[in-house]
Amino acid sequence: MKKKYISIICILITVCLLIPFAASCSKVDEPATTYRIWLDFGNDDTVVCSQKVEVLNNYGKPLENLKFNVYSNAFDRKKPLPCAAEEQADFYPEGISYGEFSLTSVHGDFKEYAFDFDSNILQISLNAPLEVGQKISVDMQYTLKLPRTNGRYGVNAKGISLTGFYPALCAFVDSDWFFDEYSPIGDPYFCDTANYEVTFNLPDGCEYVCSGKSKKNQEGDEIFVTSKAKNIRDFALILSSNLTKTVNNCDGVEISYLGENQKTLEYAEKAIKTYGKLFGKYAYDYLAVADMPFVAGGMEYGALCVINEALGGATYEEVVAHEIAHQWWYGAVGSNNLTDAWQDEGLTSYATYLYFVDTGNVEYSSLMLKDAYAQFHRFIDIQNSVGESAKGKLGGKLTQFPSNYYYTNITYNKSLIMWKYMQDMLGKDTLEKALKDYYATYTFKIASPQNLRDCLDRSFDGASALMLKWVESV
C-alpha cells in the first residue's frame, strides 16, 4: 500500500467520532472485538500499520480501561531474546536480529493511554466506565521493523511471517484483563476470539496465505488484498516470493496452501475430516497452511498453520495433523496457554494420535506413544539424577518452565500419556463423547481446566478424578 493511500485511511479513521454508544448485548459466542487493520509493505523490512479496534462490552461488568498486548515489542533490542538459549542458532541463522514496534498515535474517546515497554502492554484509560452493552472505538497507528528470524514473527529466507504483529486486546479472564510477559518457551499468545478485516498491499512477485477469506483488487500497478475472518483467535499473514500457492476445497472448507509438498493438501483434508468426525465439524470455512523456515515443528494461528519446511516423511504429516488439530483445541476452544499449556497441547497431541489410528496408520500411532513414553521416562531419570521433581505437575506459568526440554516432556509427552490412560480407563467411545461435549460447549470461548473436567464427568462419573491424579502429580 502506498504511503499516500495509508495516510488517507489514517485521516479518515482519525476524524471519526469515537464516542461510546449503546448496543444490545450480544450472544455469548459473538466476539466482543472487531479489528480493522491496514498494512503498507515497503521495499525494506518495515511495515506501516493503521488499526481500528471496536470493543463491545459483553464481559458482564463495566470496564474502566482496555489493555492490549503488543507481542511484536518482545523483539526489540532492549528486550531479552525471544527464544530459548539452546535454539538461538536456529532462531537467528543469519545472526541476532532485532525488531521494533513504534507507536505513532492513538485516537479515541478516552482519558489517556500509556505504553509499558517492559510489560508490552498498551493501556487505555477510559473517560468513564464502559457499561455492559456499550461499544467504544480506538484508532492507532504504528510502524513495525521486522527482525530476520526463523521464529514466529519476522523475515526469513522464504518470506515474511507476520504473526502476533498487532496490539491485541488481552483475554478477559475472571473479571479482568489477563496477560503475562512474553515467554521464550511455549506459545505466548492468549486472546479471546474476534472479527478481523485486514487490508494490505501485495509486494511484487509475492504470494500469500492468511487467516480468513480474501479478495484481490488491482489499483494501478499495485495489488491490494482484503481478508475477512470471523470468530478467530488471532490473525496471521504469510508472504513469499519463493513458494507456490494452491487452493482446494474440502467439504465446503477452502484450503489454501503455500509451499511445495504435494502431500500437504491431502493431509489437511484427512485432518479436517478426521477431527470433524471425532470432535465436531470444523468451525470455519477456510484454512491456510504454509511451509516456512521455522525453529520448531510448526505453529498454529487463527485458521492458519505454519509447518517447518525442513521436515519430511511421516514426521511432516504428524506436524500437519498436529497443527490442524489446534484449530479445534486452541482456535475454536480456547484455553489459557500461559498457565495451562497442557490443556490444548495435550488434547492436540492426543488428537494427532487418533488421526493416525483413524486413518489406518496404527503403526505410526503406536510409535508416537512409544516415543512419548521413552522420552518421558528418560526425563524422569534425568530429573531424579539431579535430585529434582521426577514427574512434573501439569500446568504452571510458561515463564516458570526451566527449559524447552522440561516444557516438552510435561506439556506434550506426559499429557499424551495421560489422555491415552483416560482412553483406556473410560473407553474410546466414552472419551470421544466427552470431547465432543467439550467442543460443542466451549467453541469460541475460553475453557478452564474445571470446564474440561466437568465435561468428562458428564460422560463418565468420576472421570475428572482420574485425570486430576495426572495433572496434580509432582
mmCIF file of N, CA and C in Angstrom, residues 97-170:
data_model
loop_
_atom_site.group_PDB
_atom_site.id
_atom_site.type_symbol
_atom_site.label_atom_id
_atom_site.label_comp_id
_atom_site.label_asym_id
_atom_site.label_seq_id
_atom_site.Cartn_x
_atom_site.Cartn_y
_atom_site.Cartn_z
ATOM 1 N N SER A 97 19.090 -10.615 15.214
ATOM 2 C CA SER A 97 18.436 -9.504 14.527
ATOM 3 C C SER A 97 17.295 -9.010 15.406
ATOM 4 N N TYR A 98 17.076 -7.708 15.383
ATOM 5 C CA TYR A 98 16.058 -7.127 16.257
ATOM 6 C C TYR A 98 14.919 -6.508 15.451
ATOM 7 N N GLY A 99 13.781 -6.461 16.074
ATOM 8 C CA GLY A 99 12.639 -5.761 15.519
ATOM 9 C C GLY A 99 12.347 -4.530 16.349
ATOM 10 N N GLU A 100 11.343 -3.781 15.910
ATOM 11 C CA GLU A 100 10.963 -2.580 16.665
ATOM 12 C C GLU A 100 9.493 -2.276 16.420
ATOM 13 N N PHE A 101 8.790 -1.993 17.502
ATOM 14 C CA PHE A 101 7.408 -1.526 17.440
ATOM 15 C C PHE A 101 7.407 -0.047 17.801
ATOM 16 N N SER A 102 6.974 0.791 16.866
ATOM 17 C CA SER A 102 6.938 2.235 17.107
ATOM 18 C C SER A 102 5.497 2.713 17.038
ATOM 19 N N LEU A 103 4.958 3.118 18.181
ATOM 20 C CA LEU A 103 3.592 3.607 18.255
ATOM 21 C C LEU A 103 3.572 5.079 17.873
ATOM 22 N N THR A 104 2.885 5.384 16.787
ATOM 23 C CA THR A 104 2.856 6.750 16.279
ATOM 24 C C THR A 104 1.783 7.587 16.961
ATOM 25 N N SER A 105 0.557 7.035 17.043
ATOM 26 C CA SER A 105 -0.540 7.796 17.639
ATOM 27 C C SER A 105 -1.676 6.871 18.044
ATOM 28 N N VAL A 106 -2.469 7.342 18.994
ATOM 29 C CA VAL A 106 -3.680 6.651 19.428
ATOM 30 C C VAL A 106 -4.783 7.693 19.533
ATOM 31 N N HIS A 107 -5.944 7.408 18.953
ATOM 32 C CA HIS A 107 -7.052 8.360 18.959
ATOM 33 C C HIS A 107 -8.315 7.673 19.461
ATOM 34 N N GLY A 108 -9.143 8.427 20.184
ATOM 35 C CA GLY A 108 -10.407 7.889 20.653
ATOM 36 C C GLY A 108 -10.961 8.695 21.797
ATOM 37 N N ASP A 109 -12.126 8.305 22.242
ATOM 38 C CA ASP A 109 -12.790 8.997 23.343
ATOM 39 C C ASP A 109 -12.354 8.351 24.658
ATOM 40 N N PHE A 110 -11.143 8.661 25.065
ATOM 41 C CA PHE A 110 -10.613 8.102 26.309
ATOM 42 C C PHE A 110 -9.803 9.170 27.036
ATOM 43 N N LYS A 111 -9.483 8.889 28.261
ATOM 44 C CA LYS A 111 -8.799 9.861 29.106
ATOM 45 C C LYS A 111 -7.314 9.955 28.768
ATOM 46 N N GLU A 112 -6.655 8.805 28.687
ATOM 47 C CA GLU A 112 -5.229 8.783 28.416
ATOM 48 C C GLU A 112 -4.811 7.380 28.003
ATOM 49 N N TYR A 113 -3.623 7.293 27.448
ATOM 50 C CA TYR A 113 -3.076 5.977 27.153
ATOM 51 C C TYR A 113 -1.601 5.968 27.523
ATOM 52 N N ALA A 114 -1.106 4.760 27.807
ATOM 53 C CA ALA A 114 0.299 4.610 28.165
ATOM 54 C C ALA A 114 0.790 3.257 27.675
ATOM 55 N N PHE A 115 1.969 3.258 27.064
ATOM 56 C CA PHE A 115 2.563 2.014 26.608
ATOM 57 C C PHE A 115 3.692 1.628 27.551
ATOM 58 N N ASP A 116 3.531 0.498 28.226
ATOM 59 C CA ASP A 116 4.550 -0.007 29.142
ATOM 60 C C ASP A 116 5.501 -0.893 28.336
ATOM 61 N N PHE A 117 6.658 -0.374 28.015
ATOM 62 C CA PHE A 117 7.615 -1.091 27.184
ATOM 63 C C PHE A 117 8.026 -2.415 27.818
ATOM 64 N N ASP A 118 8.216 -2.412 29.125
ATOM 65 C CA ASP A 118 8.699 -3.608 29.814
ATOM 66 C C ASP A 118 7.690 -4.750 29.775
ATOM 67 N N SER A 119 6.413 -4.448 29.968
ATOM 68 C CA SER A 119 5.378 -5.483 30.003
ATOM 69 C C SER A 119 4.763 -5.741 28.636
ATOM 70 N N ASN A 120 5.081 -4.899 27.642
ATOM 71 C CA ASN A 120 4.500 -4.951 26.291
ATOM 72 C C ASN A 120 3.013 -4.599 26.285
ATOM 73 N N ILE A 121 2.532 -3.939 27.320
ATOM 74 C CA ILE A 121 1.106 -3.645 27.454
ATOM 75 C C ILE A 121 0.804 -2.187 27.136
ATOM 76 N N LEU A 122 -0.136 -2.001 26.222
ATOM 77 C CA LEU A 122 -0.692 -0.681 25.923
ATOM 78 C C LEU A 122 -2.001 -0.558 26.679
ATOM 79 N N GLN A 123 -2.053 0.336 27.663
ATOM 80 C CA GLN A 123 -3.261 0.530 28.468
ATOM 81 C C GLN A 123 -3.942 1.828 28.088
ATOM 82 N N ILE A 124 -5.240 1.742 27.859
ATOM 83 C CA ILE A 124 -6.047 2.904 27.513
ATOM 84 C C ILE A 124 -7.075 3.118 28.624
ATOM 85 N N SER A 125 -6.932 4.213 29.353
ATOM 86 C CA SER A 125 -7.846 4.537 30.444
ATOM 87 C C SER A 125 -9.029 5.331 29.899
ATOM 88 N N LEU A 126 -10.244 4.851 30.177
ATOM 89 C CA LEU A 126 -11.439 5.447 29.594
ATOM 90 C C LEU A 126 -11.905 6.666 30.389
ATOM 91 N N ASN A 127 -12.588 7.565 29.707
ATOM 92 C CA ASN A 127 -13.131 8.750 30.376
ATOM 93 C C ASN A 127 -14.151 8.375 31.436
ATOM 94 N N ALA A 128 -14.971 7.388 31.111
ATOM 95 C CA ALA A 128 -15.999 6.899 32.022
ATOM 96 C C ALA A 128 -16.108 5.393 31.823
ATOM 97 N N PRO A 129 -16.562 4.674 32.832
ATOM 98 C CA PRO A 129 -16.684 3.225 32.670
ATOM 99 C C PRO A 129 -17.540 2.861 31.454
ATOM 100 N N LEU A 130 -17.076 1.910 30.687
ATOM 101 C CA LEU A 130 -17.832 1.403 29.545
ATOM 102 C C LEU A 130 -18.818 0.371 30.068
ATOM 103 N N GLU A 131 -20.092 0.731 30.037
ATOM 104 C CA GLU A 131 -21.107 -0.139 30.617
ATOM 105 C C GLU A 131 -21.345 -1.367 29.743
ATOM 106 N N VAL A 132 -21.894 -2.388 30.359
ATOM 107 C CA VAL A 132 -22.225 -3.607 29.628
ATOM 108 C C VAL A 132 -23.195 -3.272 28.493
ATOM 109 N N GLY A 133 -22.890 -3.742 27.289
ATOM 110 C CA GLY A 133 -23.726 -3.467 26.135
ATOM 111 C C GLY A 133 -23.303 -2.252 25.335
ATOM 112 N N GLN A 134 -22.316 -1.475 25.837
ATOM 113 C CA GLN A 134 -21.817 -0.321 25.105
ATOM 114 C C GLN A 134 -20.594 -0.691 24.280
ATOM 115 N N LYS A 135 -20.338 0.121 23.246
ATOM 116 C CA LYS A 135 -19.167 -0.046 22.399
ATOM 117 C C LYS A 135 -18.260 1.178 22.496
ATOM 118 N N ILE A 136 -17.008 0.945 22.183
ATOM 119 C CA ILE A 136 -16.068 2.047 22.046
ATOM 120 C C ILE A 136 -15.104 1.704 20.918
ATOM 121 N N SER A 137 -14.600 2.735 20.223
ATOM 122 C CA SER A 137 -13.637 2.540 19.145
ATOM 123 C C SER A 137 -12.334 3.243 19.484
ATOM 124 N N VAL A 138 -11.239 2.625 19.112
ATOM 125 C CA VAL A 138 -9.909 3.199 19.309
ATOM 126 C C VAL A 138 -9.135 3.042 18.009
ATOM 127 N N ASP A 139 -8.498 4.109 17.567
ATOM 128 C CA ASP A 139 -7.655 4.075 16.377
ATOM 129 C C ASP A 139 -6.200 4.212 16.791
ATOM 130 N N MET A 140 -5.338 3.473 16.146
ATOM 131 C CA MET A 140 -3.908 3.589 16.440
ATOM 132 C C MET A 140 -3.100 3.410 15.162
ATOM 133 N N GLN A 141 -1.984 4.089 15.125
ATOM 134 C CA GLN A 141 -1.050 3.961 14.019
ATOM 135 C C GLN A 141 0.311 3.567 14.588
ATOM 136 N N TYR A 142 0.991 2.658 13.904
ATOM 137 C CA TYR A 142 2.281 2.192 14.391
ATOM 138 C C TYR A 142 3.105 1.668 13.212
ATOM 139 N N THR A 143 4.395 1.576 13.427
ATOM 140 C CA THR A 143 5.308 1.058 12.414
ATOM 141 C C THR A 143 6.063 -0.136 12.981
ATOM 142 N N LEU A 144 6.218 -1.174 12.148
ATOM 143 C CA LEU A 144 6.939 -2.382 12.546
ATOM 144 C C LEU A 144 8.245 -2.474 11.774
ATOM 145 N N LYS A 145 9.329 -2.636 12.484
ATOM 146 C CA LYS A 145 10.601 -3.024 11.865
ATOM 147 C C LYS A 145 10.755 -4.508 12.135
ATOM 148 N N LEU A 146 10.756 -5.318 11.080
ATOM 149 C CA LEU A 146 10.726 -6.767 11.237
ATOM 150 C C LEU A 146 12.122 -7.332 11.477
ATOM 151 N N PRO A 147 12.241 -8.249 12.429
ATOM 152 C CA PRO A 147 13.535 -8.915 12.637
ATOM 153 C C PRO A 147 13.755 -9.995 11.575
ATOM 154 N N ARG A 148 14.990 -10.396 11.362
ATOM 155 C CA ARG A 148 15.301 -11.516 10.476
ATOM 156 C C ARG A 148 15.486 -12.745 11.362
ATOM 157 N N THR A 149 14.518 -13.650 11.270
ATOM 158 C CA THR A 149 14.467 -14.758 12.211
ATOM 159 C C THR A 149 13.667 -15.911 11.639
ATOM 160 N N ASN A 150 13.984 -17.115 12.095
ATOM 161 C CA ASN A 150 13.190 -18.288 11.759
ATOM 162 C C ASN A 150 12.178 -18.594 12.857
ATOM 163 N N GLY A 151 11.823 -17.582 13.625
ATOM 164 C CA GLY A 151 10.805 -17.733 14.649
ATOM 165 C C GLY A 151 9.420 -17.479 14.085
ATOM 166 N N ARG A 152 8.473 -17.205 14.966
ATOM 167 C CA ARG A 152 7.091 -16.998 14.542
ATOM 168 C C ARG A 152 6.925 -15.720 13.715
ATOM 169 N N TYR A 153 7.732 -14.721 14.034
ATOM 170 C CA TYR A 153 7.492 -13.363 13.529
ATOM 171 C C TYR A 153 8.757 -12.806 12.891
ATOM 172 N N GLY A 154 8.645 -12.329 11.665
ATOM 173 C CA GLY A 154 9.785 -11.671 11.048
ATOM 174 C C GLY A 154 10.015 -12.109 9.620
ATOM 175 N N VAL A 155 11.203 -11.779 9.115
ATOM 176 C CA VAL A 155 11.616 -12.087 7.749
ATOM 177 C C VAL A 155 12.573 -13.271 7.774
ATOM 178 N N ASN A 156 12.370 -14.223 6.851
ATOM 179 C CA ASN A 156 13.288 -15.351 6.744
ATOM 180 C C ASN A 156 13.672 -15.570 5.283
ATOM 181 N N ALA A 157 14.359 -16.660 5.010
ATOM 182 C CA ALA A 157 14.879 -16.893 3.656
ATOM 183 C C ALA A 157 13.776 -17.081 2.622
ATOM 184 N N LYS A 158 12.566 -17.456 3.056
ATOM 185 C CA LYS A 158 11.479 -17.710 2.117
ATOM 186 C C LYS A 158 10.438 -16.599 2.054
ATOM 187 N N GLY A 159 10.421 -15.712 3.042
ATOM 188 C CA GLY A 159 9.398 -14.671 3.001
ATOM 189 C C GLY A 159 9.210 -13.977 4.330
ATOM 190 N N ILE A 160 7.969 -13.607 4.595
ATOM 191 C CA ILE A 160 7.618 -12.851 5.807
ATOM 192 C C ILE A 160 6.561 -13.612 6.595
ATOM 193 N N SER A 161 6.793 -13.764 7.887
ATOM 194 C CA SER A 161 5.795 -14.313 8.796
ATOM 195 C C SER A 161 5.279 -13.156 9.648
ATOM 196 N N LEU A 162 4.090 -12.695 9.340
ATOM 197 C CA LEU A 162 3.501 -11.583 10.087
ATOM 198 C C LEU A 162 2.453 -12.163 11.021
ATOM 199 N N THR A 163 2.908 -12.542 12.189
ATOM 200 C CA THR A 163 2.052 -13.177 13.194
ATOM 201 C C THR A 163 2.285 -12.487 14.532
ATOM 202 N N GLY A 164 1.229 -12.317 15.315
ATOM 203 C CA GLY A 164 1.374 -11.612 16.581
ATOM 204 C C GLY A 164 1.928 -10.210 16.393
ATOM 205 N N PHE A 165 1.598 -9.570 15.272
ATOM 206 C CA PHE A 165 2.227 -8.294 14.920
ATOM 207 C C PHE A 165 1.477 -7.085 15.440
ATOM 208 N N TYR A 166 0.203 -7.209 15.750
ATOM 209 C CA TYR A 166 -0.644 -6.051 16.057
ATOM 210 C C TYR A 166 -0.969 -6.009 17.558
ATOM 211 N N PRO A 167 -1.227 -4.823 18.109
ATOM 212 C CA PRO A 167 -1.689 -4.747 19.500
ATOM 213 C C PRO A 167 -3.012 -5.502 19.637
ATOM 214 N N ALA A 168 -3.010 -6.556 20.442
ATOM 215 C CA ALA A 168 -4.162 -7.455 20.572
ATOM 216 C C ALA A 168 -4.790 -7.285 21.949
ATOM 217 N N LEU A 169 -6.094 -7.069 21.975
ATOM 218 C CA LEU A 169 -6.794 -6.922 23.245
ATOM 219 C C LEU A 169 -6.573 -8.169 24.094
ATOM 220 N N CYS A 170 -6.178 -7.969 25.322
ATOM 221 C CA CYS A 170 -5.905 -9.097 26.205
ATOM 222 C C CYS A 170 -7.177 -9.923 26.436
#
